[in-house]
XYZ file of C-alpha atoms in Angstrom:
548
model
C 40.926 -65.018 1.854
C 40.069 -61.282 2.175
C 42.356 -60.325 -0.971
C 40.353 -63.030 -3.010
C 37.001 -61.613 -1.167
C 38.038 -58.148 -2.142
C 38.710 -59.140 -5.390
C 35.791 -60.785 -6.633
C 33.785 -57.677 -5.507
C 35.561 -55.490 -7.767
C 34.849 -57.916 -10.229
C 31.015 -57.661 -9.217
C 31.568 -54.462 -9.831
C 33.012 -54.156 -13.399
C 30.388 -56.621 -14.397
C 26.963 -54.233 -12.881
C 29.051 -51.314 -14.877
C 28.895 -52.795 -17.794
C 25.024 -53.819 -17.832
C 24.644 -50.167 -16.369
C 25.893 -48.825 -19.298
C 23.610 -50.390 -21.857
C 20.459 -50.232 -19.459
C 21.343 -46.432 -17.573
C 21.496 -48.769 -14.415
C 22.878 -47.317 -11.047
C 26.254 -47.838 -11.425
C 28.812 -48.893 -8.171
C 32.134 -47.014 -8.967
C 33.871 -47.489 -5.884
C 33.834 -50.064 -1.972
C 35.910 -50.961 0.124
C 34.620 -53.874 0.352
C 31.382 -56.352 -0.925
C 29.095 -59.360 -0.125
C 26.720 -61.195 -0.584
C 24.662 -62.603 2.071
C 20.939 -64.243 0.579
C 20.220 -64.669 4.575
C 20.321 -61.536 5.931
C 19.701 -58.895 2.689
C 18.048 -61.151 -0.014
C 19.518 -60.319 -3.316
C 20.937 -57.262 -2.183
C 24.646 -56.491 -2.734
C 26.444 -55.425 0.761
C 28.870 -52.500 -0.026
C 31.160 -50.715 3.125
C 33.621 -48.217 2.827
C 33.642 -45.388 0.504
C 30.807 -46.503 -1.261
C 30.278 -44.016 -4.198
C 27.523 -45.133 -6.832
C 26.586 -43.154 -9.851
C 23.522 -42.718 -12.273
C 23.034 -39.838 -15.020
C 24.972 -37.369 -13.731
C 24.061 -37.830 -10.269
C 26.350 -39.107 -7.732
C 25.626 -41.231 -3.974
C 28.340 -41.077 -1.649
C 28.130 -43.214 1.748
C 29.418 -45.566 4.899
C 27.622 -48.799 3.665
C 24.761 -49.589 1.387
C 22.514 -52.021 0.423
C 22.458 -51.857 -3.319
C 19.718 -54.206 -4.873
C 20.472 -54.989 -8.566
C 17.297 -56.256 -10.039
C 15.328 -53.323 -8.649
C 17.971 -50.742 -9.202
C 17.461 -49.518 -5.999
C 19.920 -48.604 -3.139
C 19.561 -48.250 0.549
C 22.892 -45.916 1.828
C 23.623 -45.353 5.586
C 25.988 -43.079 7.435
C 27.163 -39.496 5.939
C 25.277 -39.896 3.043
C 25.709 -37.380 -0.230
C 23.996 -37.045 -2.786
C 25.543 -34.575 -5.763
C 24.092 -33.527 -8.955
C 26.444 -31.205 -11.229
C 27.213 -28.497 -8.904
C 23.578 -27.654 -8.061
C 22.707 -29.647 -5.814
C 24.473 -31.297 -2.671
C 22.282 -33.621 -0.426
C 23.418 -34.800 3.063
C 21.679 -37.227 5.492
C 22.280 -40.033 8.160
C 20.249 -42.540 5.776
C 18.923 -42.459 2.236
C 17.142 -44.779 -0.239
C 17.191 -43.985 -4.151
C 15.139 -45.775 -6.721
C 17.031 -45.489 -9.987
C 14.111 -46.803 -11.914
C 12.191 -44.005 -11.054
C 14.889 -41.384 -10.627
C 13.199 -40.842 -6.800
C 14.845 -39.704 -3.846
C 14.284 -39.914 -0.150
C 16.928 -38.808 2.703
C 15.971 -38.704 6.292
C 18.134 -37.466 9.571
C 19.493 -34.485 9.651
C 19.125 -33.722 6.409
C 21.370 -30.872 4.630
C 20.190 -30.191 1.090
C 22.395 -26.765 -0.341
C 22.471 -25.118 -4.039
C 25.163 -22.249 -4.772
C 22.272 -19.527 -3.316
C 20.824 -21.409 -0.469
C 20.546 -24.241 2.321
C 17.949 -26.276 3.665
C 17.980 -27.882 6.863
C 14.806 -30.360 7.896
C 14.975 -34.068 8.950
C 13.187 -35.501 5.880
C 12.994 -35.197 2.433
C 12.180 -36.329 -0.719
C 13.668 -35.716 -4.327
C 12.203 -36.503 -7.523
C 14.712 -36.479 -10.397
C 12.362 -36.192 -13.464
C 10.540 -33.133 -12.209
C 13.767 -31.850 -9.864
C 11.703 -31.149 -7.263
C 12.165 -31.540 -3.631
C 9.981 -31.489 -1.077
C 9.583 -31.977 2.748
C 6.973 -32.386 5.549
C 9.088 -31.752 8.771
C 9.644 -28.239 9.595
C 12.590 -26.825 7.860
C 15.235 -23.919 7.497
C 16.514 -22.535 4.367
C 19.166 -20.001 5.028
C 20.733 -17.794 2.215
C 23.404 -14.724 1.937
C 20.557 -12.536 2.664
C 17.447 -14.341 4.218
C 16.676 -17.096 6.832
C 13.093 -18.766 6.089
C 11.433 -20.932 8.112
C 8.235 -23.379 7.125
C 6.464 -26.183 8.470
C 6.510 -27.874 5.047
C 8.129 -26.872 1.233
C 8.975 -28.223 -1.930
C 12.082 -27.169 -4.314
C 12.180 -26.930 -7.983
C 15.924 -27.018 -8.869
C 15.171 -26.192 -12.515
C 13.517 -22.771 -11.567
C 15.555 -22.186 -8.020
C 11.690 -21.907 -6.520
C 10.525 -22.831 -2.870
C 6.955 -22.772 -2.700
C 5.359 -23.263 0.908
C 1.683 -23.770 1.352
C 2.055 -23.948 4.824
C 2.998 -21.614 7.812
C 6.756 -19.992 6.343
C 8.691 -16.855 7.983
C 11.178 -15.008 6.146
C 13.789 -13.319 8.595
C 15.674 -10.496 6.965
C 18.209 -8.261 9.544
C 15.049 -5.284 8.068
C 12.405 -7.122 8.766
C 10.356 -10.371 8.453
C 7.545 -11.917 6.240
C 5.075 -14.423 7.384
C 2.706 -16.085 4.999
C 0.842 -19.657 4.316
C 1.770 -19.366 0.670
C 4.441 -17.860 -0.133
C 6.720 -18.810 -3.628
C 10.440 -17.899 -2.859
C 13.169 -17.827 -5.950
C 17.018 -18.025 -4.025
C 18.495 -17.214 -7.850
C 16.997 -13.559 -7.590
C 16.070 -12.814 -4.103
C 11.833 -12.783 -5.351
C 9.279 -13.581 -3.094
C 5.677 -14.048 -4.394
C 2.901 -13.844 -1.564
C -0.637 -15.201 -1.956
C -3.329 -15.223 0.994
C -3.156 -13.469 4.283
C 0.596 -12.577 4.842
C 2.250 -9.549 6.583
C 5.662 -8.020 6.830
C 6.561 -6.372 10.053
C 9.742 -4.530 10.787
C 10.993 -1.429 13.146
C 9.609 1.323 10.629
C 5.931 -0.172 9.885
C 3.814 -3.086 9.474
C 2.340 -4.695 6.255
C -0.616 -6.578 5.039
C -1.014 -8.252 1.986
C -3.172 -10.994 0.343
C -1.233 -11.129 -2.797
C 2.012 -9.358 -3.194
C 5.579 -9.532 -4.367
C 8.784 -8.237 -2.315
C 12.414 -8.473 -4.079
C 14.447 -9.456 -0.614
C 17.663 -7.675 -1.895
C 16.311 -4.640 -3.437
C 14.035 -4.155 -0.820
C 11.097 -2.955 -3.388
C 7.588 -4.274 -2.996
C 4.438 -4.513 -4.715
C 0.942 -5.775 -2.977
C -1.978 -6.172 -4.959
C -4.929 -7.624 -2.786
C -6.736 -6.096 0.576
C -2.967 -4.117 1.138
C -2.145 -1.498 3.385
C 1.253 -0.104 5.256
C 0.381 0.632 8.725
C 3.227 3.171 10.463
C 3.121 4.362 14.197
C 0.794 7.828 13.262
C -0.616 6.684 9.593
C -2.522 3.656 7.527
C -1.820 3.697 3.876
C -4.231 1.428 1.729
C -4.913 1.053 -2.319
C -6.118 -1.278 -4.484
C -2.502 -1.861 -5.368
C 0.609 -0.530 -3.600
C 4.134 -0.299 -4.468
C 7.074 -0.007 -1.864
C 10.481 0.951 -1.806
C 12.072 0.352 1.927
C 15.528 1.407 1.490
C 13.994 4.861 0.330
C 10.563 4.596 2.332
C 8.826 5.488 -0.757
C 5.576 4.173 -1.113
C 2.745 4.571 -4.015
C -0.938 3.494 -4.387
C -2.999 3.286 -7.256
C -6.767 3.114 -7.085
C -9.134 3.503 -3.976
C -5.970 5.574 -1.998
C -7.121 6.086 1.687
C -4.147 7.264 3.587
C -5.301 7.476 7.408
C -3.625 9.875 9.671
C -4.362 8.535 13.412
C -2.605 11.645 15.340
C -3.689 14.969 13.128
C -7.369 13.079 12.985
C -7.479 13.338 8.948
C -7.711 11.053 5.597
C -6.136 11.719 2.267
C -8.246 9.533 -0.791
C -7.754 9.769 -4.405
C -6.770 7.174 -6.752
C -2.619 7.643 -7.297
C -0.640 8.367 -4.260
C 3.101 9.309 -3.499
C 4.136 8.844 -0.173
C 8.216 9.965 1.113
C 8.799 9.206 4.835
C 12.223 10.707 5.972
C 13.028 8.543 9.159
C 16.075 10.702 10.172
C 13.986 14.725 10.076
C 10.460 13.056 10.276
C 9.011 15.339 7.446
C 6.845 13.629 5.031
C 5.917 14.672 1.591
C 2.966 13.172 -0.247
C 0.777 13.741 -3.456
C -2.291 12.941 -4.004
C -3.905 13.119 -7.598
C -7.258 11.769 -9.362
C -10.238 12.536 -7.043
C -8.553 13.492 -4.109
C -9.859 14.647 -1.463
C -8.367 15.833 2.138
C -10.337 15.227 5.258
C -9.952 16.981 8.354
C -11.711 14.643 11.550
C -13.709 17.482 13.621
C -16.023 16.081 15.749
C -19.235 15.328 13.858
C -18.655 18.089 10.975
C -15.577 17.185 9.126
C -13.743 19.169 6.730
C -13.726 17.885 2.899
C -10.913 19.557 0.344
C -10.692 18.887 -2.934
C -8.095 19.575 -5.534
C -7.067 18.298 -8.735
C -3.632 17.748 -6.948
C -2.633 18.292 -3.401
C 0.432 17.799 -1.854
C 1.116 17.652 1.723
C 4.372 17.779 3.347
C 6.316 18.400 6.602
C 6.562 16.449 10.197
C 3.847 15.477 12.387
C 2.215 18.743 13.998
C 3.919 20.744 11.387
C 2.095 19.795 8.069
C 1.444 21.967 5.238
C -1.468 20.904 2.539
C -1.876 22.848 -0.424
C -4.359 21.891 -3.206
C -4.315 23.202 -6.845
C -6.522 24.198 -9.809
C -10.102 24.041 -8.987
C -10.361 23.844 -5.402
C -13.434 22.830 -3.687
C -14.466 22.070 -0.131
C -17.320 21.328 2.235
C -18.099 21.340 5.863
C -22.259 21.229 6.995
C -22.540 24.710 7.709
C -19.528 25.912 4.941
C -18.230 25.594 1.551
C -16.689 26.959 -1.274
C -13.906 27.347 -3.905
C -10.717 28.702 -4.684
C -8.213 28.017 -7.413
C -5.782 26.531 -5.024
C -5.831 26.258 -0.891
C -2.257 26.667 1.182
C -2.835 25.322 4.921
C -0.274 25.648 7.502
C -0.624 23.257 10.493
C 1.389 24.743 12.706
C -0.100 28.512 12.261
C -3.084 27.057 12.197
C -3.715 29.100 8.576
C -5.514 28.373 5.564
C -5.604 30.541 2.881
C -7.735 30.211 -0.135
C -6.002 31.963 -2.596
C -7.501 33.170 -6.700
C -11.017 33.926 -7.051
C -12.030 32.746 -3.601
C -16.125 32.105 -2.814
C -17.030 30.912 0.650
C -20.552 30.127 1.444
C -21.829 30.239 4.874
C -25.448 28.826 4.858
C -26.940 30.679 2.443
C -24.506 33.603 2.724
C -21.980 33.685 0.106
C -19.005 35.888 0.640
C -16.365 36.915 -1.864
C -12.998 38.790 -1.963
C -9.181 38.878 -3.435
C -7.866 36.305 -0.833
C -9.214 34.535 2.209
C -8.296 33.629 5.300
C -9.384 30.776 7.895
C -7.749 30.729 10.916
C -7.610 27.588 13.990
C -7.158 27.405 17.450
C -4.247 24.427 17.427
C -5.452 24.235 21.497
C -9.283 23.427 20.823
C -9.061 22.351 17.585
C -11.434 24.171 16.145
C -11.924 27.083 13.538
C -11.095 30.843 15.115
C -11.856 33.334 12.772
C -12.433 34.302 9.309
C -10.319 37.049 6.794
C -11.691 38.588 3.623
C -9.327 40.205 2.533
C -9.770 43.311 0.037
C -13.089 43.810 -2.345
C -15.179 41.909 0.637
C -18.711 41.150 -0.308
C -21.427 38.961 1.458
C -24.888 38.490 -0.282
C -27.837 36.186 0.547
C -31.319 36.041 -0.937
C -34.203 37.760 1.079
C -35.863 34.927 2.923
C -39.304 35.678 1.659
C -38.771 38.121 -1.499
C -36.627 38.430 -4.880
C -34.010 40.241 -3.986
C -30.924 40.153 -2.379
C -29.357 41.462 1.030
C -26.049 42.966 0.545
C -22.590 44.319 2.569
C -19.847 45.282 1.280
C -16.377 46.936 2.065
C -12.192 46.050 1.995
C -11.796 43.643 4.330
C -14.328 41.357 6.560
C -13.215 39.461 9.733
C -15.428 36.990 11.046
C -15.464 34.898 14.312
C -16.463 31.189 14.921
C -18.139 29.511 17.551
C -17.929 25.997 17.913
C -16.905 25.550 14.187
C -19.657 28.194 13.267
C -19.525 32.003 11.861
C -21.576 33.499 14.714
C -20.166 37.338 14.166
C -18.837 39.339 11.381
C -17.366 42.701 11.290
C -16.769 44.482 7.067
C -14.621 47.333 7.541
C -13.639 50.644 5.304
C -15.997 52.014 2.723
C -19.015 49.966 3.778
C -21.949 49.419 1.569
C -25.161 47.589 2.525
C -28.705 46.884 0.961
C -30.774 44.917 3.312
C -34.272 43.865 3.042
C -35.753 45.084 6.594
C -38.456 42.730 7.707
C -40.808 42.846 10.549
C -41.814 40.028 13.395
C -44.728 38.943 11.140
C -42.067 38.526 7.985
C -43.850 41.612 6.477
C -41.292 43.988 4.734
C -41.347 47.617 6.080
C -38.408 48.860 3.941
C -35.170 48.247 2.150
C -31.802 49.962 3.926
C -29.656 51.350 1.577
C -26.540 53.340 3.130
C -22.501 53.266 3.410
C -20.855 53.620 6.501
C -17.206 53.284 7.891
C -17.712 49.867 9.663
C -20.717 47.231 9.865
C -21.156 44.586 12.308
C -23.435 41.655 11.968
C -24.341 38.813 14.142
C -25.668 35.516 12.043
C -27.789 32.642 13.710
C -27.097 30.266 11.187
C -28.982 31.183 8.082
C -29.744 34.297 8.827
C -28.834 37.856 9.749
C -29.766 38.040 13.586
C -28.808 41.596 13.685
C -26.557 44.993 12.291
C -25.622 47.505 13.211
C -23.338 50.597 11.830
C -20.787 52.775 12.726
C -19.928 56.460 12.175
C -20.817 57.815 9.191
C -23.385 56.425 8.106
C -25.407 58.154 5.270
C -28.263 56.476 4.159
C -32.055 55.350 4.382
C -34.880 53.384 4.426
C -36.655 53.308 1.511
C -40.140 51.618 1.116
C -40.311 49.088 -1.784
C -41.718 51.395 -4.662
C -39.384 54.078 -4.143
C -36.278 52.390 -4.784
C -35.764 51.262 -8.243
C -34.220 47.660 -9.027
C -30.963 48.699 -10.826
C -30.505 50.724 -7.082
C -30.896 47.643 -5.550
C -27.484 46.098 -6.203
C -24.311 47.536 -5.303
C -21.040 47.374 -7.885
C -19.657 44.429 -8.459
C -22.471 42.267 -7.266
C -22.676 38.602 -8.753
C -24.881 36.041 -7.477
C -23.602 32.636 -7.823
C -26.320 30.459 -6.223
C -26.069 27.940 -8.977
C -22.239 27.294 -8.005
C -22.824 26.700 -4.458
C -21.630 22.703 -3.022
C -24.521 21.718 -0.839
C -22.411 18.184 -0.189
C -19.279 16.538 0.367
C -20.295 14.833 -2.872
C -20.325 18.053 -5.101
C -16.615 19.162 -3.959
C -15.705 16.579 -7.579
C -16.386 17.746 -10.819
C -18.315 15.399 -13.337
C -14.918 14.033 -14.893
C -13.857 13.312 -11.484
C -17.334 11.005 -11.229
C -16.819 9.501 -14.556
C -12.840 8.133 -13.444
C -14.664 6.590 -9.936
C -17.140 4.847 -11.854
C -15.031 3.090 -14.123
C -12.224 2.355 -11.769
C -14.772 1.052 -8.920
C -16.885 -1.058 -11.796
C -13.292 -2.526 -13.147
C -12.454 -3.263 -9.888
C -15.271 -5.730 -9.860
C -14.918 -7.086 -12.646
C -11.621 -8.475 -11.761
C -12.893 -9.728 -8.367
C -15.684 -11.736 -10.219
C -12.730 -13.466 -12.332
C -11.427 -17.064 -11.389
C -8.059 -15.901 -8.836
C -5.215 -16.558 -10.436
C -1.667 -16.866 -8.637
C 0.884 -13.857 -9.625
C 2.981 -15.049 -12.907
C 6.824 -14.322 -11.953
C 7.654 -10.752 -13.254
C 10.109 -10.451 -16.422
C 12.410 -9.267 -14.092
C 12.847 -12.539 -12.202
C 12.580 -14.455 -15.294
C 15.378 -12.009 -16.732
C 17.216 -11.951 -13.239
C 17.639 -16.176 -14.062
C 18.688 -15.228 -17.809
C 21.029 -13.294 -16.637
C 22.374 -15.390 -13.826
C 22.161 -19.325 -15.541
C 22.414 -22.053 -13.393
C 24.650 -24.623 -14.266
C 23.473 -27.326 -17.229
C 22.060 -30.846 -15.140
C 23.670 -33.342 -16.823
C-alpha cells in the first residue's frame, strides 16, 4: 500500500512540474513521501522528507511542507533553506513563500548568509522582485572584518547594502560605530552615516551627523556638525577627513582645533593634523586664515600667519608662522615676517622686519624676543635685539618721543611691559611735560644706558646713565629736522588695534564667501550621501554572481 502511496505522489509530482513549467509555478522536485488530506490541510499537498521545491532559480529545502497548488504558496517546517544562485543562503525553523508574489518570510532562528556576510535575527522577510530583505527583531550581521548589531534592517542583495534606520553598532577589533541610520555595503567594507552617530575607540572619540568610514581601509570622511575628540585636543571642520591606520586627519572650512592641556586654539580653513601614538609628537598645518590662540586668563594671545605649522609632544610644542605675521593681545601687537615659538624654552622670536606695539609705543629692531615663565604662565621679558627703537606720539603735541640704542630688554608684569632698559649708544628725544600737561622743554641727549618705567600708555619715568651729553631745549630753539633721530619711521597707520585686524583684506574676502556658502547649503533640502565612485567601482571590480 505504501509503494502504491509513494508512487502516486511522484506522479503528483511530475504532473505540478509540468503545469510549473508553462505557468513559472513552484515546482516540487523531490519527497519522501505525499498526501492528501481535504480534512486536516484543505487543498494543500502534504510533503515529508527531503522536501526540495524550486521556482526561478531559487531553491526551498525542508522536513515537511504544506505546499498549496492553486495559490502557489508553500508553508515549510523544520531546517528550512532557502538558496538563490550562490548569493544567498536562508535558514530557519519555519518558512512560508508565496510564489505568486515572489515573497518571503522565515521565522526562528533565522540564518540568512551571502559570500561577505551573515545575519542572525529570529524573523525575516524577503521580497524576490526588489531582493530585499528586511527584519524587525534585533539582529547580528557578522563579516571577515565587522560585527554589527541593529534593532531592525533591511538587505538589498542586488547592491550588497544594509540600511538600518534604527539603533545599529558596528564592532570592529579598532573601534566601534553607533548610529540610527547608518547604510552598510558587505561587498566593499563602506559605511554611510546620516544623523547623530559616533565612533569611539582607544585613540579618540568621533562625532558625526553625516559621514562615511571604509571599515577595511580604515579612512573616513564626516561632513555634518564633525569633530575628533582625543584625550588633550578637539578637532572640528565643516568637513573632516580621517585616516586611522596613519592617525592623519584633515579639515576643510571653519578648522577649530582645541587644545584642552596647553589652553590654546588653532582656526583656519584647511588643516593637517599627524598624531604619532608611539613618540607622542604631533605635527600640524594650518593654512587660509589661521590664526593661533594662546588661553591667558582674560587677555589671550592671537597669531596670525599665512601658514603655521606646529609640531612636537605635549609640553614640548613648537609653532612657527610664515609670511606676513600678525598678532594681538589688549595691551600688545605687532608684525613680523614669520614667528618661531618654543614651548618648552618658553621663547618666541619674531624674526624679519619685526614691529611690536605696546599701547601706543611702537618698538622696532633686527629680531625680537618674548620670553615666558612655563611656572606662571605668563610673559617674562622682552628682547630687541640690535638697531632698538621705541617711539610714541607726545600726548598733547605733534611730535614724537624717541629712544634709541642696540639692544632693549623689557620686563612684564602680569602680562604687561611695566620696565624697559635700551642699552649701548643711547639716543633719546622726549617731550618733557609738566603736572599741568604744559611743555617746559624737549630732552635731546645720548647716553650709555636708559631706563624707563611705562604705566600703560605712557612713560611714567627715565632716567640715564653715565655719559650722558645732552639738554633741554625749549620748543623754539630746537629745529624740527633735530627733532628726529636716524632711522626714525612712524608707522601709526600699520598698527592692529584688534584681534580682527591680525587678517589681511584677502583673508576677509575667503571668510565671507566660505561662511555665506556654507549657508547656502544648509538652506538646501538634506539630501542622503550618494555612494562614492569608489564603492560603486569597489562592486565593478568585485561582481557578484548573476541571479538567475
Amino acid at each position: 500500500m505504501k509503494k502504491v502511496f509513494f508512487g502516486i505522489s511522484l506522479l503528483l509530482c511530475a504532473v505540478i512540474q509540468l503545469q510549473a513549467q508553462k505557468s513559472s509555478k513552484i515546482v516540487v522536485e523531490h519527497s519522501d513521501f505525499g498526501d492528501r488530506n481535504q480534512d486536516e490541510i484543505p487543498d494543500a499537498l502534504l510533503l515529508r522528507g527531503n522536501v526540495r521545491v524550486r521556482q526561478e532559480g531559487v531553491v526551498f529545502t525542508c522536513n515537511k511542507a504544506y505546499f498549496f497548488e492553486k495559490e502557489n504558496y508553500i508553508k515549510a517546517f523544520g531546517e528550512v533553506q532557502m538558496v538563490q544562485g550562490d548569493t544567498l543562503f536562508l535558514n530557519s525553523r519555519y518558512a512560508e513563500y508565496n510564489g505568486e508574489v515572489k515573497q518571503a518570510y522565515a521565522t526562528g532562528n533565522v540564518v540568512m548568509r551571502s559570500p561577505e556576510s551573515t545575519l542572525v535575527t529570529d524573523t525575516i522577510n524577503f521580497d524576490r522582485n526588489t531582493q530585499e530583505a528586511y527584519y524587525n527583531s534585533y539582529g547580528t550581521i557578522t563579516s571577515k572584518e565587522n560585527t554589527l548589531k541593529s534593532k531592525s534592517g533591511r538587505y538589498f542583495a542586488n547592491e550588497k547594502k544594509f540600511r538600518f534606520l534604527t539603533a545599529v553598532t558596528i564592532t570592529n577589533p579598532k573601534y566601534t560605530i553607533k548610529s540610527n541610520h547608518l547604510d552598510y555595503y558587505t561587498n566593499s567594507g563602506h559605511s554611510y552615516l546620516f544623523g547623530p552617530s559616533t565612533i569611539t575607540s582607544k585613540e579618540n572619540f568621533i562625532y558625526t551627523e553625516k559621514g562615511f568610514y571604509d571599515t577595511k581601509k580604515n579612512v573616513a570622511y564626516f561632513k555634518r556638525k564633525s569633530y575628533i575628540k582625543y584625550k588633550d585636543r578637539l578637532i572640528e571642520a565643516d568637513s573632516l577627513y580621517y585616516d586611522r591606520n596613519r592617525e592623519y586627519a584633515s579639515g576643510t572650512n571653519n578648522v577649530k582645533i582645541t587644545d584642552s592641556i596647553n589652553k590654546g586654539i588653532i582656526k583656519g580653513h584647511y588643516a593637517e593634523i599627524y598624531r604619532n601614538l608611539k613618540t607622542e609628537k604631533d605635527s600640524m598645518i594650518i593654512t587660509k586664515r589661521a590664526v593661533a590662540i594662546s588661553l591667558v586668563e582674560k587677555d589671550s594671545m592671537y597669531i596670525h600667519g599665512k601658514k603655521m605649522l606646529i609640531t612636537g609632544k605635549t609640553g614640548e610644542r613648537i609653532i612657527r608662522a610664515f609670511n606676513n605675521v600678525r598678532f594681538y593681545k589688549i595691551d600688545m601687537s605687532g608684525k613680523c615676517d614669520s614667528i618661531h615659538s618654543d614651548q618648552k624654552k618658553a621663547l618666541t622670536k619674531l624674526i624679519g622686519k619685526p614691529i611690536l606695539w605696546n599701547y601706543e609705543n611702537q618698538m622696532t629692531g633686527d629680531v625680537m624676543h618674548l620670553i615666558g615663565n612655563n611656572n606662571t604662565e605668563k610673559l617674562d621679558s622682552l628682547k630687541v635685539l640690535n638697531n632698538s627703537f621705541i617711539v610714541s606720539k607726545d600726548s598733547l603735541g605733534t611730535g614724537y618721543n624717541q629712544v634709541k640704542g642696540q639692544n632693549l630688554y623689557g620686563k612684564f608684569r602680569d602680562n604687561k611691559l611695566y620696565e624697559v632698559d635700551v642699552v649701548k649708544n643711547t639716543e633719546v628725544v622726549f617731550y618733557m611735560r609738566n603736572d599741568q600737561h604744559e611743555l617746559i622743554g624737549i630732552n635731546k641727549n645720548v647716553s650709555s644706558k636708559i631706563n624707563m618705567t611705562l604705566d600703560k600708555n605712557t612713560i611714567d619715568t627715565i632716567t640715564f646713565f653715565n655719559q650722558v651729553d645732552g639738554d633741554i631745549y625749549p620748543e623754539k630753539e630746537l629745529p624740527e629736522n633735530a627733532r628726529k633721530l636716524r632711522g626714525f619711521i612712524w608707522r601709526g597707520d600699520e598698527r592692529i588695534k584688534s584681534k580682527d585686524d591680525i587678517f589681511p583684506a584677502e583673508d576677509n574676502e575667503l571668510d565671507a564667501k566660505i561662511q555665506a556658502d556654507k549657508k547656502a547649503e544648509m538652506a538646501k533640502e538634506d539630501k542622503p550621501l550618494e555612494p562614492s565612485k569608489e564603492t560603486k567601482d569597489y562592486d565593478k571590480k568585485n561582481p557578484k554572481p548573476v541571479v538567475k
